[in-house]
PDB file of C-alpha atoms in Angstrom:
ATOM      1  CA  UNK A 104     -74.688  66.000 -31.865  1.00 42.00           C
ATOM      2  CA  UNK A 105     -73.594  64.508 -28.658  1.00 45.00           C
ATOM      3  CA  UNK A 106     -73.789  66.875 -25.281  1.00 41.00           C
ATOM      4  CA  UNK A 107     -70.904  67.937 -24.059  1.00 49.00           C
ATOM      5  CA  UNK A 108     -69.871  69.465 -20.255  1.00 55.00           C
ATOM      6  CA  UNK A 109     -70.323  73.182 -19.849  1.00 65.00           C
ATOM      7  CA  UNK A 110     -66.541  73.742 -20.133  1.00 79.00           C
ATOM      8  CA  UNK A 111     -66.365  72.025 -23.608  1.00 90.00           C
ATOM      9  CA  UNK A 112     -67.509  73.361 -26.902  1.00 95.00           C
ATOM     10  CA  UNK A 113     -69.854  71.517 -28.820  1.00 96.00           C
ATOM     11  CA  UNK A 114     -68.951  73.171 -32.064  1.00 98.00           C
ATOM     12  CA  UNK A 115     -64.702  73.860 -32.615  1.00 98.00           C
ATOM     13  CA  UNK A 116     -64.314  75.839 -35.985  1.00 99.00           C
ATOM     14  CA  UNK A 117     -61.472  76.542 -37.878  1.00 99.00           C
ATOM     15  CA  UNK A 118     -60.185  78.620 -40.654  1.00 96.00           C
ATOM     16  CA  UNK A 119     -58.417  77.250 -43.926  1.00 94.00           C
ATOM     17  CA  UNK A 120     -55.418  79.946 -45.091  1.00 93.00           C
ATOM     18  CA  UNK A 121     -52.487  80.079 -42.489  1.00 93.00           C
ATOM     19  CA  UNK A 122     -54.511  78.374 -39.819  1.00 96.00           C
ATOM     20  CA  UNK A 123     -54.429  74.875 -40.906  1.00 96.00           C
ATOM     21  CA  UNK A 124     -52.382  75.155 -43.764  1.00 91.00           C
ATOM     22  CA  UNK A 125     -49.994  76.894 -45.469  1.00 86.00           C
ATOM     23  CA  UNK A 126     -50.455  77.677 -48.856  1.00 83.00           C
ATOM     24  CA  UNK A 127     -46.627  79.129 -49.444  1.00 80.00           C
ATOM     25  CA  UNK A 128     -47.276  81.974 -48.093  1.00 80.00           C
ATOM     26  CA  UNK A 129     -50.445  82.760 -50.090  1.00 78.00           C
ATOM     27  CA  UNK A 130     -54.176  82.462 -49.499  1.00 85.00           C
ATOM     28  CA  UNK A 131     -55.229  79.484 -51.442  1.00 78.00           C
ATOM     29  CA  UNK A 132     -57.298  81.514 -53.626  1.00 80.00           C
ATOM     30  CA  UNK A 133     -53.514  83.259 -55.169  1.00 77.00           C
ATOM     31  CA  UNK A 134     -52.410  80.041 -56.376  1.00 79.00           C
ATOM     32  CA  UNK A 135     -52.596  78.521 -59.781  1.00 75.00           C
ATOM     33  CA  UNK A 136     -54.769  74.997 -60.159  1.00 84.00           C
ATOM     34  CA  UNK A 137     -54.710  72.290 -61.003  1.00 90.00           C
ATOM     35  CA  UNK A 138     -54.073  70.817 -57.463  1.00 90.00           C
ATOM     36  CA  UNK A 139     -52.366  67.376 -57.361  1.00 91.00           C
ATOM     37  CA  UNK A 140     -50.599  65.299 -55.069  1.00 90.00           C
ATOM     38  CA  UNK A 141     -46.930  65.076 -56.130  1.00 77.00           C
ATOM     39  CA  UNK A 142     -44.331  62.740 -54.277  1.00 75.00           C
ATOM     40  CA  UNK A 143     -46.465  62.953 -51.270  1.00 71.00           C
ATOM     41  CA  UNK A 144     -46.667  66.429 -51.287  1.00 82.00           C
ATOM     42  CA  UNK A 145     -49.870  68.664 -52.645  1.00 93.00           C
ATOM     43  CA  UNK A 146     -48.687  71.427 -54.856  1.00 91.00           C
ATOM     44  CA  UNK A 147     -50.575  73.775 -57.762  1.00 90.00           C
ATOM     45  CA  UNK A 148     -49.488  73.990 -61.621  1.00 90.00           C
ATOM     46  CA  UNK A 149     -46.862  76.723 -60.307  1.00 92.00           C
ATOM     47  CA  UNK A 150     -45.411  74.054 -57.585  1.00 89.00           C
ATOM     48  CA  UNK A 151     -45.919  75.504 -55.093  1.00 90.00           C
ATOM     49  CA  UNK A 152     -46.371  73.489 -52.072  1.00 90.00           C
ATOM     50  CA  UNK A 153     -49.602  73.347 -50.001  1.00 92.00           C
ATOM     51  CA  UNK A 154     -49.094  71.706 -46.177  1.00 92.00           C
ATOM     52  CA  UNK A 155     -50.661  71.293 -43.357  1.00 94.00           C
ATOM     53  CA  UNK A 156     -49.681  73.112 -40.073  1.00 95.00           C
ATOM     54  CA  UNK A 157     -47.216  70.136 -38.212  1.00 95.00           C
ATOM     55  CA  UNK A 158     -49.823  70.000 -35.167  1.00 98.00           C
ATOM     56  CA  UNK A 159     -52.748  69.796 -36.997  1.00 97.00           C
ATOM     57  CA  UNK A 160     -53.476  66.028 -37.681  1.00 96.00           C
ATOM     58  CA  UNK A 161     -53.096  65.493 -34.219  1.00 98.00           C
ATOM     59  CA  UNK A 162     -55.339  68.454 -33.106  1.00 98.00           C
ATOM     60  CA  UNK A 163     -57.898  67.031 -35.758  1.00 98.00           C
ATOM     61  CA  UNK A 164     -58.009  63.460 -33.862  1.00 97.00           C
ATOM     62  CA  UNK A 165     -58.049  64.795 -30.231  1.00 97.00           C
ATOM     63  CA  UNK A 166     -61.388  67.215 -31.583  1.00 96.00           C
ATOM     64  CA  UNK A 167     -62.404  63.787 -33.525  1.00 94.00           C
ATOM     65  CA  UNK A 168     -62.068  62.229 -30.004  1.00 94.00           C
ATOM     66  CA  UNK A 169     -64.391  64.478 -28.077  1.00 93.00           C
ATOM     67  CA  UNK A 170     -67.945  64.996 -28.288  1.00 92.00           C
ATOM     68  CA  UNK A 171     -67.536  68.267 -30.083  1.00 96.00           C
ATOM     69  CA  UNK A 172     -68.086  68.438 -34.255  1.00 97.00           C
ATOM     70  CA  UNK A 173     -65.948  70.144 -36.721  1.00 98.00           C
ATOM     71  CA  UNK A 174     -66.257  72.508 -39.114  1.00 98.00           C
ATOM     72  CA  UNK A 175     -64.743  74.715 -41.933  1.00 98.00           C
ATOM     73  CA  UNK A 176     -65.428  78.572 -42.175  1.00 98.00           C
ATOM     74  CA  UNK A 177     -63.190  80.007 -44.675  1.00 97.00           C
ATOM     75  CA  UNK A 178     -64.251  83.483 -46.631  1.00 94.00           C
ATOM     76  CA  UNK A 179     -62.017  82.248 -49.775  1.00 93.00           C
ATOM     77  CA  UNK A 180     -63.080  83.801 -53.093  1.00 89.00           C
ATOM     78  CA  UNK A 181     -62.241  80.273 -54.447  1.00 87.00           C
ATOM     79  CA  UNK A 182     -64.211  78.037 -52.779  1.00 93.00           C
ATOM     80  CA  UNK A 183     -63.940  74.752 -55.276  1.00 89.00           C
ATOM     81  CA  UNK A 184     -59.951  75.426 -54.813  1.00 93.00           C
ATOM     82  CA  UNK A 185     -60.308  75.176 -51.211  1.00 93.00           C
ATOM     83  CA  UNK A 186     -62.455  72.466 -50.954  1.00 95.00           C
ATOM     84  CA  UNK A 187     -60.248  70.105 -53.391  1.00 94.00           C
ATOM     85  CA  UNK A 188     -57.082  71.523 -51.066  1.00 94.00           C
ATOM     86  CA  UNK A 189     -58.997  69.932 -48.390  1.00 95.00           C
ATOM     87  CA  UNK A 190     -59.813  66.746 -50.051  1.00 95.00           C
ATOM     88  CA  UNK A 191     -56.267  66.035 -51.281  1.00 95.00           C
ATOM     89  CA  UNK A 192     -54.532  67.535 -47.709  1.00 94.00           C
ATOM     90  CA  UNK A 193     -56.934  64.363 -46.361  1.00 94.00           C
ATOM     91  CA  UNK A 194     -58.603  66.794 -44.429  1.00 95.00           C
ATOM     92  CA  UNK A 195     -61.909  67.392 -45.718  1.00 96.00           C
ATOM     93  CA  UNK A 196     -64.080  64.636 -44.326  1.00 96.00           C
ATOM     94  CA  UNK A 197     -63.236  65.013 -41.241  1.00 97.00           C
ATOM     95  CA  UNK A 198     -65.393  68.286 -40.816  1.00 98.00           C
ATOM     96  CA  UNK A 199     -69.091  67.865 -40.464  1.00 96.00           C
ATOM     97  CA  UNK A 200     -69.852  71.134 -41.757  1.00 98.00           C
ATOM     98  CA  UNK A 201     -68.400  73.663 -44.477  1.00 98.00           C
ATOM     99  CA  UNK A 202     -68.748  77.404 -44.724  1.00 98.00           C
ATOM    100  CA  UNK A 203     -66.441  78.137 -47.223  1.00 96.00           C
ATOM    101  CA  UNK A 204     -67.342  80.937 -49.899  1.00 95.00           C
ATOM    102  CA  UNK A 205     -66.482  84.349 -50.009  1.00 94.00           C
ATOM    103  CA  UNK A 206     -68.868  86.429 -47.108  1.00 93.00           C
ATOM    104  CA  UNK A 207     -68.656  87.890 -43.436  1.00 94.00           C
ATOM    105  CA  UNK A 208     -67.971  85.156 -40.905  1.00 96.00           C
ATOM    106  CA  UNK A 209     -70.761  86.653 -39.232  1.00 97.00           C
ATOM    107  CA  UNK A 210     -72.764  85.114 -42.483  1.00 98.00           C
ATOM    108  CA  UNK A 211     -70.568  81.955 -41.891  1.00 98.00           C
ATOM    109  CA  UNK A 212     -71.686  81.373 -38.366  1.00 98.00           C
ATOM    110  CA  UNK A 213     -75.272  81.790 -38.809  1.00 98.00           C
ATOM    111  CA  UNK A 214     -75.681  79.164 -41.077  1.00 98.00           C
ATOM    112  CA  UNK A 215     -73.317  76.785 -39.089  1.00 98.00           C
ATOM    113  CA  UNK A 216     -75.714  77.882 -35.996  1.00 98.00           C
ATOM    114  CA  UNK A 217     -78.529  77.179 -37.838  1.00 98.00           C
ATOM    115  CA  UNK A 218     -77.178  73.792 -39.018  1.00 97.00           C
ATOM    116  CA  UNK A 219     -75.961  72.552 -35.709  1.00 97.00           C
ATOM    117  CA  UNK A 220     -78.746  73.998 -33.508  1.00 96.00           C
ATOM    118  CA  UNK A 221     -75.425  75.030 -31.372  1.00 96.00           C
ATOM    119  CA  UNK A 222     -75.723  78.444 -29.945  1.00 95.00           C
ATOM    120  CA  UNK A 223     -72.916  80.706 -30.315  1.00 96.00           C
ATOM    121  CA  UNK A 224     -71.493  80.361 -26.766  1.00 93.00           C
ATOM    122  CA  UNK A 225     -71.386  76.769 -27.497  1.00 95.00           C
ATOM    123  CA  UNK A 226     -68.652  77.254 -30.185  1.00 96.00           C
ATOM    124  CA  UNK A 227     -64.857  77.521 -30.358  1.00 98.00           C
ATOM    125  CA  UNK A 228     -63.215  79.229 -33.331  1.00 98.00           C
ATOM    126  CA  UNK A 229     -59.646  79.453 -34.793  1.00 98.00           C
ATOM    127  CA  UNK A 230     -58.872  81.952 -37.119  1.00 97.00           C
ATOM    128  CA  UNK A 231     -55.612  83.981 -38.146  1.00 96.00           C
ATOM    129  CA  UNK A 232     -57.399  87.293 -38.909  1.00 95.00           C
ATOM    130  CA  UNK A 233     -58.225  89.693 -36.453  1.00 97.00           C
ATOM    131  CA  UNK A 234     -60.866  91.292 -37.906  1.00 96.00           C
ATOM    132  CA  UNK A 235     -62.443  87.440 -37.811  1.00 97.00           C
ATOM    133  CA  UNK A 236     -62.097  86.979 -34.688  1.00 97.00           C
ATOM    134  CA  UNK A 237     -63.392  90.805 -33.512  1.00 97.00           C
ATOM    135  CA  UNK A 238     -66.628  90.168 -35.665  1.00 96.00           C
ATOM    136  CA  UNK A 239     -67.233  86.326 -34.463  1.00 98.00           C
ATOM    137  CA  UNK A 240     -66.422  87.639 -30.986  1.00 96.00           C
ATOM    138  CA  UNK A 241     -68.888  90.029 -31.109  1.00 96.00           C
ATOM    139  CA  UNK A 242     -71.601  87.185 -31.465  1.00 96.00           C
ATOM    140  CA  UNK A 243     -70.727  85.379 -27.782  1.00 93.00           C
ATOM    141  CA  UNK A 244     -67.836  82.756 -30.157  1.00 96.00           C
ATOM    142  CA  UNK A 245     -65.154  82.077 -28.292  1.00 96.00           C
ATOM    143  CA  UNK A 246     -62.372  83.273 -30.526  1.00 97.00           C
ATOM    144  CA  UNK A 247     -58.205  82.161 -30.750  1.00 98.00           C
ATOM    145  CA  UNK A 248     -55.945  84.246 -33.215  1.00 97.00           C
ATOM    146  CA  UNK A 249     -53.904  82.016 -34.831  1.00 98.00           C
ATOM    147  CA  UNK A 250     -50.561  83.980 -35.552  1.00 96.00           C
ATOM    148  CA  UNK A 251     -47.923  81.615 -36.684  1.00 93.00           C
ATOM    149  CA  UNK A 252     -50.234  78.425 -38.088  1.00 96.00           C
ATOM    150  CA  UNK A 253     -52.145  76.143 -36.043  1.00 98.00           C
ATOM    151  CA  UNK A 254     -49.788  74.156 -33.190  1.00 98.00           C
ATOM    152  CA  UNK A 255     -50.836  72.206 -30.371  1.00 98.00           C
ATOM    153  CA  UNK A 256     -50.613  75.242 -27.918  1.00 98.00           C
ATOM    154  CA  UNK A 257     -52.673  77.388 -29.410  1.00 98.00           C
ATOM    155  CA  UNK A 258     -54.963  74.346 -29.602  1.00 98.00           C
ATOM    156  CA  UNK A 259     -54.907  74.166 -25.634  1.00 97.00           C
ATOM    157  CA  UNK A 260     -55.293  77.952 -25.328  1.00 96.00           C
ATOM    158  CA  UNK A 261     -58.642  78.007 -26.656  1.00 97.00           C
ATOM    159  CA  UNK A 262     -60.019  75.055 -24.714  1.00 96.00           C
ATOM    160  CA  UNK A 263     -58.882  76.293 -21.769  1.00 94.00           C
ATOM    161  CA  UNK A 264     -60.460  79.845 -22.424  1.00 94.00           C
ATOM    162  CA  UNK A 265     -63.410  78.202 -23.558  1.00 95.00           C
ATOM    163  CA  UNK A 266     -63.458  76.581 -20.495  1.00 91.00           C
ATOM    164  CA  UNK A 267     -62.537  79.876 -18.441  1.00 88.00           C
ATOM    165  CA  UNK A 268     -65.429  81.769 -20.235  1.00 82.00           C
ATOM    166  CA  UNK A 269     -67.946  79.487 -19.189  1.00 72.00           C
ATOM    167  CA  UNK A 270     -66.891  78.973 -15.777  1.00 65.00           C
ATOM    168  CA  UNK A 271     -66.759  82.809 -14.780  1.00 60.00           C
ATOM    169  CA  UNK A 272     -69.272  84.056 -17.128  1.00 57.00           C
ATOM    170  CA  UNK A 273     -72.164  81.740 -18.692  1.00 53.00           C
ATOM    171  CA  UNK A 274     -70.595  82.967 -22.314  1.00 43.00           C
ATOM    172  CA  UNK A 275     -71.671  87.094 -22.243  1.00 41.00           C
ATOM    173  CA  UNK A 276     -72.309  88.284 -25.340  1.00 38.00           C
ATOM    174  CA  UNK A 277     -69.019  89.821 -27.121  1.00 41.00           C
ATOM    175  CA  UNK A 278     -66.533  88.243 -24.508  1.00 43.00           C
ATOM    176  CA  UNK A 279     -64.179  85.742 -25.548  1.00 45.00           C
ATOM    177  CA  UNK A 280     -61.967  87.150 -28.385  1.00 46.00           C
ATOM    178  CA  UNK A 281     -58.509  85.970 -27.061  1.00 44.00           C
ATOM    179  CA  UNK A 282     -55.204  86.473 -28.877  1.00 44.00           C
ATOM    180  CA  UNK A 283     -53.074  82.901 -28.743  1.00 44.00           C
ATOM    181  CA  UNK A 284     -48.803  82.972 -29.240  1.00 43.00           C
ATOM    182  CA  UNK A 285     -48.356  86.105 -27.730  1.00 35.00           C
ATOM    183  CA  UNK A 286     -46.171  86.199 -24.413  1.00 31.00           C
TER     184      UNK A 286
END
């Protein structure tokens, strides 16, 4: 993994359900497989429809365009469904490393520490549960709550409190659980 500055994470992490996608208004795990690609569109045997948050291709090539790596952490209790949602979204290579199976985040995050060799102040997460984003906190993460899907904002919100965090603080333990989209 490449170095980056202090004020950059070297590991950004996001959530599957209602962060980077929308799964009609389910958790990916609800719907009803098989997954295919229909008229350009990814949908289960039900139809419903399966997209990606609007901002998130381009948030996925700005993070491809820094020295930081990607990955997954999703507590699904269908894994297999999320990963081939990933694959046919076009999404799934593009993340280094996958935590997806049903556990604590906490669980999640040690292994993607352990994987990386990034410590925990070193990372950036995205997630649209709060109880997520307490618990990862809680380990020196910087957290974002995603409330409304992953846009471009909240993208910029969490790089800049990354960036915040590290300037006034050296990452102490437990700080950086933010909540993005609120005014």
């Amino acid at each position: 993994m490449a170095a980056t500055p202090m004020d950059q994470p070297a590991l950004i992490v996001f959530d599957l359900d209602f962060t980077l996608w929308d799964a009609g208004g389910v958790w990916c795990d609800c719907l009803t497989p098989p997954f295919r690609q229909q008229e350009g569109r990814v949908e289960d045997r039900e139809g419903r429809h399966v997209r990606l948050y609007d901002d998130v291709p381009r948030i996925l090539d700005e993070c491809e365009a820094s020295p930081a790596a990607l990955a997954l952490a999703s507590r699904t209790g269908e894994p297999d469904w999320a990963r081939r949602l990933a694959e046919l979204l076009g999404i799934r290579a593009r993340f280094a490393h996958q935590e997806i199976y049903p556990s604590s985040k906490v669980r999640h995050f040690a292994a993607l520490r352990e994987a990386t060799g990034c410590d925990y102040d070193q990372m950036l997460f995205f997630d649209d549960e709060e109880r997520n984003v307490h618990e990862v906190g809680r380990l020196g993460v910087t957290c974002v709550l995603v409330e409304q899907g992953m846009t471009h904002a909240v993208f910029q919100d969490g790089l800049e409190r990354f960036a915040v965090v590290g300037r006034r603080t050296g990452r102490l333990l437990g700080e950086g659980a933010v909540q993005s989209g609120r005014t």
